[in-house]
Amino acid sequence: MNERDRQQRLYVAKMAEKLRVGKISRREFIRAAAFAGFGFSSAWYLGGCAPARPTPVETAPKVETPKVDASMGSGSLTPQQQFLKEVGGKFRGTRIKIVSENTSPGLVISKLMKEEFTPLTGIEVDWEIVPLDQVLAKTIQDTVVGATGGKGQSDIYYWDQAWLGRFVNDSIPVDELLAKKDLAYPDYNFDDFLPQLVRDIASYKGTKIGVPFDIPIFIMMYRKDIFEELKLKVPTTMQEYMEVVKAIHEAKSGQGIMGTVGQWKSGHYALQCDATAWMWSHGGAHFDADGRPMYTAEENIEGMRYMMELGNYMDPGVTGWDWGGQGDAFTQGKAGIFISWGEFFPGFDDPSRSKVVGLVEAADCPKEVKLRPREQCGYDETPGISHQGGSCLAISRYAPNPDAAWIFLQWATSADLTARANAQGANVPVRASNYTDPRVLANNKVTPGTTRHFEVTRRAIESRMGTEPHLPQWAALATDVNAVEYGKMTTKQQSIEDTLKAIQEKTEKALQAMREYGVV
Amino acid sequence: MAVTPLAATEVARADAARAARAMRARHRREVIVQTTVAAIIALIFFSPIVYWFLVSVKPLPYTMTWPPVIFSEPIFDWYQVVILGMDPTIGAKTGVIYSGAAGDYYVIPSLVNSVVIGVLSTIISISLATPSAYALSRFQFRIRNNLITWILSTRMMPPVVAMFPLFWLYTQADQRLFSAIFGKGTSVLYDSLLGVLLVHVVVNLPLSTLLLKSFFDDIPTDLDEAAMVDGCTRWQAFTKVIWHYALPGMAAAAILAFITSWNEFLLTLTVTRTQFRTVPVFGSTFDVSAAGTEWGALAAVSTTAMVPVFIFVLIVQRNLVRGLTMGAIKG
Amino acid sequence: MTESGARKRRPPFWSSERPWIWLLPIIVLLFVYSVYPFIFNVVISFHRFDPMTKAFRWNFPNNWIDLLTNADFLKSFRTTFIFGGAALLTELVLGIAIALAFDRNQVKLRSLWQSLFILPMVVPPVISGLMFRFLQNADYGIVSNILYALNVIDRTEPLIGGTGRNVLLGLLIVDVWQWTPFVALIVLAGLKAMPHEPIEAAIVDGANRWQLFWEIKLPLLRNVLAVVILFRIVDLLRLFDYVAIMTSGGPGGNSETISHFAYRMHKSIEWGMVSVVGIVVLILAIIITNAYMRLFKVKF
């Protein structure tokens, strides 16, 4: 305390003592104490026990409401808009809720939502964006409350393909929704969705539980300029891919351009995606046809060896990078070639963030060394080097407003809207019509939000796509067992064999528990 | 002494002048040295924020490189996006900003939420903590010390562990209790101001109470007695007289409470959806996005969010130090 | 302290002479928000709860055995303590040194420097985590590159990346950056509150600055330091935000703290495990705090 404070306090203490021994009256004491300060004016202490002053009333902050566009005359509306206005209008004032990850379509759709959907229908949409693992945590919490007899907080769930098994009982099946004729969106045409996506990212054991929404998928992307300079050929086999990576690394790592780049952040789903692609491309898989884990199979070990060899041609920081770090590195021109999410591609041609504008080409992934057929895998696992990380939107079984949510969902995944979103760089080619829509084709050139890679993407989806198994525990196993154990492998704390053995054991244990509950 | 008075005066004067000069020089040197040291420390701690600010006013390719391009023509596009809520696809000097990495970048609502929640929860927690602290300081009762240990221990629970129980409590209470009272679909706790406030208040209560208790320990009990002799009940003695003496302590506790509330993340995330997201929760949405993290937007968001707290810190830091010197940590 | 007269009269239960009335709001709130989750956790920890099948079965003591034999948990335990110890020590040393520097008399523009210095405290940890993820990027991060240049770390073993050898240093930098100001601020307040007499007496006795610090100031700061250490221990024991945002516990599990382990279990829907972790940490924290408060004779 400073000197002044100290003096004040000494003075007050002295006065207090005088008061105690009866030398001064209480009134005198308080006056003395007040005059001594303590840094606030104090004459009204003498009021002693006067009534309290009223305290200000607290007010809640105002919630913003998006502006409604009143200029929409009914004559100029398309059938879809007419539908939104008439059928959606019945739910005016309803507030529907979604929680999703920060992925490409989100911004575009939430923007269009404010421009079109909400003004026409009067339905408010709360679109909450949180990190992927938080989406999972929140969705689980919501379904637990729902499953134990409460109402959910979400109307629409955003499900990564890896979580489907977990939530299979928590959504209203799409067929049931499509059967609601009074809520049918004009020309919704569910068959327009690519059948592979419906099967692999929106169904569980043949039941359609959601609507395909987003489809990041592994394609091969390489630096055309480096390939020309080093006179390299676009690789078509795994062997060639490795040679190309090595050649680039040897020629260019001195200038800070690594051979390739990965997404190897331990404990993050990205690492599981990377590892799985190499596993599949060498004939491996997670589960055999009887649903037993088969991590320790020779093919899987081969795949991991390949992956670890690639690691020699990456930046050492790679073990701390998720897909964000990987995308950043390639966009900043730090690697020559990689196989990863096609979602990165539109950003490469954006001069405001990229150093490789117009220099990147997309190509089909090299041919797998060996490919295990889908029939020989368990839980609908489909090996294929083009690992997909798609997601679907589903109407919650515990939704407070399922009908309004279904109207929104149809709008958000309609042919028109997905095409517009794609044209704005959202990279959600989930419908066959998206690939031929003139608005999308117009971006087939070097421009921010380019769609130059769509042909490759479509081929990847239709013939090369790899899908992780859909079992209830997969959401947890993929991230919190596999990605953690792979993390120990990529940081060389654990050999390839030990890693796969550890995953094998933990998976078996989890399956055992599921069997006890009759889940599988 | 054989020295003439005149000579003595002159010598003394010269000595004094020399001494004064030396002192002034020493003083100057001290000012320079001490100020430089303080400035260097401050700048070391401040420099990451400056660098971070630069990220927000440069095109990404200039910052994601080593050595970085420090000086470039600044672009304020991200500020237009995060402060004015402009569409990231328009208004960029470098052409169209790619909108692929999605997200709502408009930071002002969460900033308002953070400030409102911070201020209200601080007011509530201090007004709850003050009487409790007073009681803990003035009354001697059997389980007093156990109570203090318990209050402290509540702060030690890792938030992760309370996540699900809290979510459960909030949704169940809303659906089973409050819906029955206030009508179907009412959200009294979950994703409501009250719910978030309560969490923030509880997070702050233990620290504030213990801090304030030591302030009350410092105020002579004779003050209470004097008031009570004059006819006040103990409650009145407290509300009319005593708490004024704890004001500096309350200010310090309030500042710390505000900062804790400003920084709180996990529990806020658990009990909110879209209505009352605070700045940390909003910031976390930038964690990962598939097309690479929008560092520019994130940097703009965080520097924007820092402005109000920076002003706050500038205003309160003197009070904080002064408040803390009285009470809690007396030497 | 309480007047003896009041004790004789036995005031009625609702009288403001009774402590309960005063403490009621805080007791109720803390009960709901901390005892209830605790009980909830104790119940869950004896069961296995599967949300999908709604199965809720007695599972004692399997959750406990699973946890205490879990190698990742034991590692997270060790990491928490190593990191906590290092962070605490660094912050204390730096905090005291900086507080001494700010306590000098001739510092011009003191409140400007102080404000700039304590600014890190008000950057939400989530945001500072993201920020340092950028600043510590293995390739272009300025912090990394400065450390490369100073030969503190090697390019093949970056702060976040490589085999994860230096990841705790990376987290340490953030934690120290963010919380040293807190320590320094409180120590500074302690220095300002210090009685003048012993210091003046020591100066008269011809003590130099070094002796003054070790023999006079530091002992007088004991209470202050005890408080500061306690609050840092409590926070470090539940360190989560930086880990979750910057490393997800990696590389190779090298930065996984107890809180993050619990979070991972939470995501895996191993709520039984989460509950056990919660109970273990809470018991541990209470033991540490109690022992600590006895040791330092901290009195609130």
Short mmCIF file of N, CA and C in Angstrom, two decimals, chain B residues 27-139:
data_model
loop_
_atom_site.label_atom_id
_atom_site.label_comp_id
_atom_site.label_asym_id
_atom_site.label_seq_id
_atom_site.Cartn_x
_atom_site.Cartn_y
_atom_site.Cartn_z
N HIS B 27 19.77 10.86 -11.62
CA HIS B 27 18.33 10.73 -11.74
C HIS B 27 17.95 10.43 -13.19
N ARG B 28 18.58 11.23 -14.10
CA ARG B 28 18.30 11.03 -15.52
C ARG B 28 18.66 9.62 -15.95
N ARG B 29 19.84 9.18 -15.48
CA ARG B 29 20.29 7.85 -15.86
C ARG B 29 19.31 6.80 -15.34
N GLU B 30 18.89 7.01 -14.11
CA GLU B 30 17.95 6.05 -13.54
C GLU B 30 16.65 6.01 -14.31
N VAL B 31 16.17 7.20 -14.64
CA VAL B 31 14.92 7.27 -15.41
C VAL B 31 15.08 6.50 -16.71
N ILE B 32 16.22 6.78 -17.38
CA ILE B 32 16.41 6.13 -18.68
C ILE B 32 16.49 4.62 -18.52
N VAL B 33 17.34 4.19 -17.60
CA VAL B 33 17.54 2.75 -17.42
C VAL B 33 16.24 2.07 -17.02
N GLN B 34 15.61 2.61 -16.01
CA GLN B 34 14.41 1.94 -15.49
C GLN B 34 13.28 1.95 -16.50
N THR B 35 13.14 3.08 -17.17
CA THR B 35 12.07 3.16 -18.16
C THR B 35 12.34 2.21 -19.31
N THR B 36 13.61 2.15 -19.72
CA THR B 36 13.95 1.25 -20.83
C THR B 36 13.64 -0.20 -20.46
N VAL B 37 14.03 -0.58 -19.26
CA VAL B 37 13.78 -1.97 -18.84
C VAL B 37 12.28 -2.25 -18.88
N ALA B 38 11.50 -1.36 -18.28
CA ALA B 38 10.05 -1.57 -18.25
C ALA B 38 9.49 -1.63 -19.67
N ALA B 39 9.98 -0.73 -20.52
CA ALA B 39 9.46 -0.69 -21.89
C ALA B 39 9.81 -1.96 -22.64
N ILE B 40 11.03 -2.44 -22.45
CA ILE B 40 11.42 -3.67 -23.16
C ILE B 40 10.55 -4.84 -22.72
N ILE B 41 10.35 -4.95 -21.41
CA ILE B 41 9.50 -6.04 -20.92
C ILE B 41 8.11 -5.93 -21.53
N ALA B 42 7.56 -4.72 -21.46
CA ALA B 42 6.21 -4.53 -21.97
C ALA B 42 6.15 -4.87 -23.45
N LEU B 43 7.15 -4.44 -24.20
CA LEU B 43 7.11 -4.66 -25.64
C LEU B 43 7.29 -6.13 -25.99
N ILE B 44 8.11 -6.83 -25.20
CA ILE B 44 8.25 -8.27 -25.47
C ILE B 44 6.90 -8.95 -25.33
N PHE B 45 6.19 -8.61 -24.28
CA PHE B 45 4.91 -9.26 -24.08
C PHE B 45 3.85 -8.76 -25.06
N PHE B 46 4.04 -7.56 -25.53
CA PHE B 46 3.04 -6.97 -26.42
C PHE B 46 3.29 -7.37 -27.87
N SER B 47 4.56 -7.70 -28.20
CA SER B 47 4.88 -7.88 -29.61
C SER B 47 4.10 -8.99 -30.32
N PRO B 48 3.79 -10.13 -29.66
CA PRO B 48 2.99 -11.11 -30.40
C PRO B 48 1.67 -10.53 -30.87
N ILE B 49 1.10 -9.64 -30.06
CA ILE B 49 -0.18 -9.06 -30.44
C ILE B 49 0.00 -8.13 -31.64
N VAL B 50 1.12 -7.41 -31.65
CA VAL B 50 1.40 -6.53 -32.80
C VAL B 50 1.56 -7.36 -34.06
N TYR B 51 2.34 -8.43 -33.94
CA TYR B 51 2.56 -9.29 -35.11
C TYR B 51 1.22 -9.86 -35.59
N TRP B 52 0.42 -10.23 -34.63
CA TRP B 52 -0.90 -10.79 -34.93
C TRP B 52 -1.78 -9.76 -35.65
N PHE B 53 -1.66 -8.52 -35.19
CA PHE B 53 -2.40 -7.44 -35.86
C PHE B 53 -1.94 -7.32 -37.31
N LEU B 54 -0.62 -7.42 -37.52
CA LEU B 54 -0.11 -7.29 -38.88
C LEU B 54 -0.67 -8.38 -39.79
N VAL B 55 -0.88 -9.57 -39.21
CA VAL B 55 -1.45 -10.65 -40.01
C VAL B 55 -2.81 -10.24 -40.57
N SER B 56 -3.53 -9.44 -39.79
CA SER B 56 -4.89 -9.10 -40.21
C SER B 56 -4.92 -8.03 -41.28
N VAL B 57 -3.81 -7.33 -41.50
CA VAL B 57 -3.85 -6.24 -42.48
C VAL B 57 -2.95 -6.53 -43.68
N LYS B 58 -2.54 -7.79 -43.80
CA LYS B 58 -1.71 -8.14 -44.95
C LYS B 58 -2.35 -9.31 -45.68
N PRO B 59 -2.11 -9.41 -46.98
CA PRO B 59 -2.56 -10.62 -47.66
C PRO B 59 -1.80 -11.81 -47.07
N LEU B 60 -2.48 -12.93 -46.95
CA LEU B 60 -1.87 -14.09 -46.31
C LEU B 60 -0.50 -14.48 -46.85
N PRO B 61 -0.32 -14.47 -48.16
CA PRO B 61 0.99 -14.92 -48.67
C PRO B 61 2.16 -14.11 -48.10
N TYR B 62 1.90 -12.88 -47.66
CA TYR B 62 2.98 -12.08 -47.09
C TYR B 62 3.34 -12.50 -45.68
N THR B 63 2.40 -13.13 -44.97
CA THR B 63 2.68 -13.47 -43.58
C THR B 63 3.07 -14.92 -43.41
N MET B 64 2.54 -15.79 -44.26
CA MET B 64 2.84 -17.20 -44.11
C MET B 64 4.13 -17.52 -44.84
N THR B 65 5.16 -16.83 -44.45
CA THR B 65 6.43 -17.02 -45.12
C THR B 65 7.52 -16.57 -44.17
N TRP B 66 8.69 -17.14 -44.33
CA TRP B 66 9.80 -16.67 -43.51
C TRP B 66 10.97 -16.32 -44.41
N PRO B 67 11.57 -15.13 -44.27
CA PRO B 67 11.15 -14.06 -43.37
C PRO B 67 9.86 -13.39 -43.85
N PRO B 68 9.07 -12.92 -42.90
CA PRO B 68 7.79 -12.32 -43.29
C PRO B 68 7.98 -10.95 -43.92
N VAL B 69 7.04 -10.56 -44.73
CA VAL B 69 7.05 -9.20 -45.27
C VAL B 69 6.40 -8.31 -44.22
N ILE B 70 7.21 -7.51 -43.54
CA ILE B 70 6.64 -6.72 -42.45
C ILE B 70 5.87 -5.53 -43.00
N PHE B 71 6.50 -4.84 -43.95
CA PHE B 71 5.84 -3.64 -44.45
C PHE B 71 5.21 -3.91 -45.81
N SER B 72 3.95 -3.70 -45.86
CA SER B 72 3.28 -3.80 -47.15
C SER B 72 2.08 -2.87 -47.04
N GLU B 73 1.54 -2.54 -48.19
CA GLU B 73 0.37 -1.66 -48.14
C GLU B 73 -0.74 -2.38 -47.39
N PRO B 74 -1.23 -1.78 -46.30
CA PRO B 74 -2.21 -2.50 -45.48
C PRO B 74 -3.54 -2.66 -46.21
N ILE B 75 -4.18 -3.80 -45.98
CA ILE B 75 -5.54 -3.98 -46.47
C ILE B 75 -6.45 -4.16 -45.27
N PHE B 76 -7.54 -3.46 -45.28
CA PHE B 76 -8.42 -3.52 -44.12
C PHE B 76 -9.69 -4.30 -44.43
N ASP B 77 -9.59 -5.13 -45.47
CA ASP B 77 -10.77 -5.88 -45.88
C ASP B 77 -11.34 -6.74 -44.77
N TRP B 78 -10.43 -7.38 -44.02
CA TRP B 78 -10.94 -8.27 -42.98
C TRP B 78 -11.67 -7.50 -41.91
N TYR B 79 -11.26 -6.26 -41.70
CA TYR B 79 -11.97 -5.48 -40.69
C TYR B 79 -13.35 -5.11 -41.18
N GLN B 80 -13.45 -4.84 -42.49
CA GLN B 80 -14.79 -4.59 -43.03
C GLN B 80 -15.66 -5.82 -42.80
N VAL B 81 -15.06 -6.99 -42.95
CA VAL B 81 -15.83 -8.21 -42.82
C VAL B 81 -16.22 -8.46 -41.36
N VAL B 82 -15.26 -8.32 -40.45
CA VAL B 82 -15.57 -8.71 -39.08
C VAL B 82 -16.28 -7.61 -38.30
N ILE B 83 -16.03 -6.35 -38.65
CA ILE B 83 -16.67 -5.29 -37.88
C ILE B 83 -17.97 -4.85 -38.53
N LEU B 84 -17.94 -4.69 -39.86
CA LEU B 84 -19.13 -4.20 -40.53
C LEU B 84 -20.02 -5.34 -41.00
N GLY B 85 -19.54 -6.57 -40.84
CA GLY B 85 -20.35 -7.70 -41.27
C GLY B 85 -20.50 -7.79 -42.77
N MET B 86 -19.53 -7.22 -43.49
CA MET B 86 -19.63 -7.28 -44.94
C MET B 86 -19.36 -8.69 -45.42
N ASP B 87 -19.88 -8.99 -46.57
CA ASP B 87 -19.68 -10.29 -47.17
C ASP B 87 -18.21 -10.44 -47.57
N PRO B 88 -17.56 -11.52 -47.14
CA PRO B 88 -16.14 -11.66 -47.47
C PRO B 88 -15.88 -11.76 -48.97
N THR B 89 -16.92 -12.02 -49.76
CA THR B 89 -16.66 -12.17 -51.19
C THR B 89 -16.57 -10.84 -51.92
N ILE B 90 -16.95 -9.75 -51.23
CA ILE B 90 -16.89 -8.46 -51.93
C ILE B 90 -15.93 -7.51 -51.23
N GLY B 91 -15.56 -6.49 -51.94
CA GLY B 91 -14.84 -5.40 -51.32
C GLY B 91 -13.37 -5.65 -51.09
N ALA B 92 -12.84 -6.73 -51.62
CA ALA B 92 -11.43 -6.97 -51.39
C ALA B 92 -10.60 -6.29 -52.47
N LYS B 93 -9.54 -5.66 -52.02
CA LYS B 93 -8.68 -4.94 -52.94
C LYS B 93 -7.98 -5.92 -53.87
N THR B 94 -7.68 -7.10 -53.34
CA THR B 94 -6.94 -8.08 -54.12
C THR B 94 -7.86 -8.90 -55.02
N GLY B 95 -9.02 -8.37 -55.30
CA GLY B 95 -9.96 -9.16 -56.08
C GLY B 95 -10.97 -9.77 -55.14
N VAL B 96 -11.50 -10.88 -55.53
CA VAL B 96 -12.51 -11.52 -54.71
C VAL B 96 -11.83 -12.39 -53.66
N ILE B 97 -12.21 -12.21 -52.43
CA ILE B 97 -11.69 -13.11 -51.41
C ILE B 97 -12.47 -14.41 -51.51
N TYR B 98 -11.77 -15.47 -51.58
CA TYR B 98 -12.39 -16.77 -51.74
C TYR B 98 -13.25 -17.10 -50.53
N SER B 99 -14.44 -17.47 -50.78
CA SER B 99 -15.35 -17.67 -49.66
C SER B 99 -15.47 -19.12 -49.27
N GLY B 100 -14.57 -19.93 -49.77
CA GLY B 100 -14.69 -21.36 -49.53
C GLY B 100 -14.62 -21.73 -48.07
N ALA B 101 -13.64 -21.20 -47.35
CA ALA B 101 -13.55 -21.52 -45.94
C ALA B 101 -14.65 -20.77 -45.23
N ALA B 102 -15.62 -21.51 -44.82
CA ALA B 102 -16.85 -20.85 -44.43
C ALA B 102 -16.79 -20.31 -43.03
N GLY B 103 -17.81 -19.63 -42.68
CA GLY B 103 -17.92 -19.14 -41.33
C GLY B 103 -18.53 -17.78 -41.35
N ASP B 104 -19.22 -17.49 -40.28
CA ASP B 104 -19.78 -16.17 -40.14
C ASP B 104 -18.74 -15.37 -39.40
N TYR B 105 -18.18 -14.37 -40.05
CA TYR B 105 -17.04 -13.68 -39.45
C TYR B 105 -17.44 -12.44 -38.65
N TYR B 106 -18.71 -12.14 -38.65
CA TYR B 106 -19.17 -10.89 -38.04
C TYR B 106 -19.02 -11.00 -36.52
N VAL B 107 -18.06 -10.25 -35.98
CA VAL B 107 -17.67 -10.48 -34.58
C VAL B 107 -18.49 -9.66 -33.59
N ILE B 108 -19.11 -8.59 -34.08
CA ILE B 108 -19.74 -7.65 -33.14
C ILE B 108 -20.76 -8.31 -32.20
N PRO B 109 -21.65 -9.19 -32.70
CA PRO B 109 -22.60 -9.79 -31.75
C PRO B 109 -21.91 -10.53 -30.61
N SER B 110 -20.87 -11.30 -30.92
CA SER B 110 -20.23 -12.03 -29.82
C SER B 110 -19.46 -11.08 -28.91
N LEU B 111 -18.96 -10.01 -29.49
CA LEU B 111 -18.27 -9.02 -28.68
C LEU B 111 -19.25 -8.39 -27.69
N VAL B 112 -20.43 -8.04 -28.20
CA VAL B 112 -21.46 -7.48 -27.32
C VAL B 112 -21.83 -8.49 -26.25
N ASN B 113 -22.03 -9.75 -26.68
CA ASN B 113 -22.35 -10.80 -25.71
C ASN B 113 -21.29 -10.88 -24.63
N SER B 114 -20.03 -10.91 -25.06
CA SER B 114 -18.94 -11.06 -24.11
C SER B 114 -18.95 -9.92 -23.10
N VAL B 115 -19.12 -8.70 -23.60
CA VAL B 115 -19.10 -7.55 -22.70
C VAL B 115 -20.29 -7.59 -21.76
N VAL B 116 -21.47 -7.85 -22.32
CA VAL B 116 -22.68 -7.87 -21.48
C VAL B 116 -22.57 -8.98 -20.43
N ILE B 117 -22.21 -10.16 -20.88
CA ILE B 117 -22.11 -11.28 -19.95
C ILE B 117 -21.02 -11.02 -18.92
N GLY B 118 -19.89 -10.47 -19.39
CA GLY B 118 -18.81 -10.17 -18.47
C GLY B 118 -19.24 -9.17 -17.41
N VAL B 119 -19.85 -8.08 -17.84
CA VAL B 119 -20.23 -7.03 -16.88
C VAL B 119 -21.30 -7.55 -15.92
N LEU B 120 -22.36 -8.13 -16.48
CA LEU B 120 -23.45 -8.59 -15.60
C LEU B 120 -22.97 -9.68 -14.64
N SER B 121 -22.21 -10.64 -15.16
CA SER B 121 -21.80 -11.73 -14.27
C SER B 121 -20.85 -11.20 -13.21
N THR B 122 -20.04 -10.20 -13.57
CA THR B 122 -19.16 -9.61 -12.56
C THR B 122 -19.98 -8.93 -11.47
N ILE B 123 -20.96 -8.15 -11.89
CA ILE B 123 -21.79 -7.47 -10.90
C ILE B 123 -22.45 -8.49 -9.97
N ILE B 124 -23.04 -9.52 -10.59
CA ILE B 124 -23.74 -10.51 -9.77
C ILE B 124 -22.76 -11.23 -8.84
N SER B 125 -21.64 -11.67 -9.41
CA SER B 125 -20.78 -12.48 -8.54
C SER B 125 -20.17 -11.64 -7.43
N ILE B 126 -19.87 -10.38 -7.70
CA ILE B 126 -19.32 -9.56 -6.62
C ILE B 126 -20.39 -9.29 -5.58
N SER B 127 -21.63 -9.05 -6.04
CA SER B 127 -22.65 -8.75 -5.02
C SER B 127 -23.03 -10.00 -4.24
N LEU B 128 -22.82 -11.17 -4.80
CA LEU B 128 -23.05 -12.37 -4.00
C LEU B 128 -21.85 -12.67 -3.11
N ALA B 129 -20.67 -12.42 -3.66
CA ALA B 129 -19.46 -12.79 -2.92
C ALA B 129 -19.22 -11.87 -1.73
N THR B 130 -19.60 -10.60 -1.85
CA THR B 130 -19.28 -9.66 -0.79
C THR B 130 -19.92 -10.04 0.55
N PRO B 131 -21.25 -10.25 0.60
CA PRO B 131 -21.81 -10.66 1.90
C PRO B 131 -21.24 -11.97 2.40
N SER B 132 -21.02 -12.92 1.48
CA SER B 132 -20.46 -14.20 1.93
C SER B 132 -19.07 -13.99 2.52
N ALA B 133 -18.28 -13.17 1.84
CA ALA B 133 -16.94 -12.91 2.33
C ALA B 133 -17.00 -12.24 3.70
N TYR B 134 -17.95 -11.33 3.82
CA TYR B 134 -18.12 -10.63 5.11
C TYR B 134 -18.43 -11.64 6.20
N ALA B 135 -19.38 -12.54 5.90
CA ALA B 135 -19.75 -13.52 6.91
C ALA B 135 -18.57 -14.42 7.27
N LEU B 136 -17.83 -14.83 6.24
CA LEU B 136 -16.68 -15.71 6.51
C LEU B 136 -15.64 -14.98 7.34
N SER B 137 -15.60 -13.68 7.19
CA SER B 137 -14.60 -12.92 7.93
C SER B 137 -15.05 -12.64 9.36
N ARG B 138 -16.36 -12.40 9.53
CA ARG B 138 -16.82 -11.91 10.83
C ARG B 138 -17.32 -12.99 11.76
N PHE B 139 -17.91 -14.04 11.21
CA PHE B 139 -18.50 -15.06 12.10
C PHE B 139 -17.51 -16.17 12.34
#
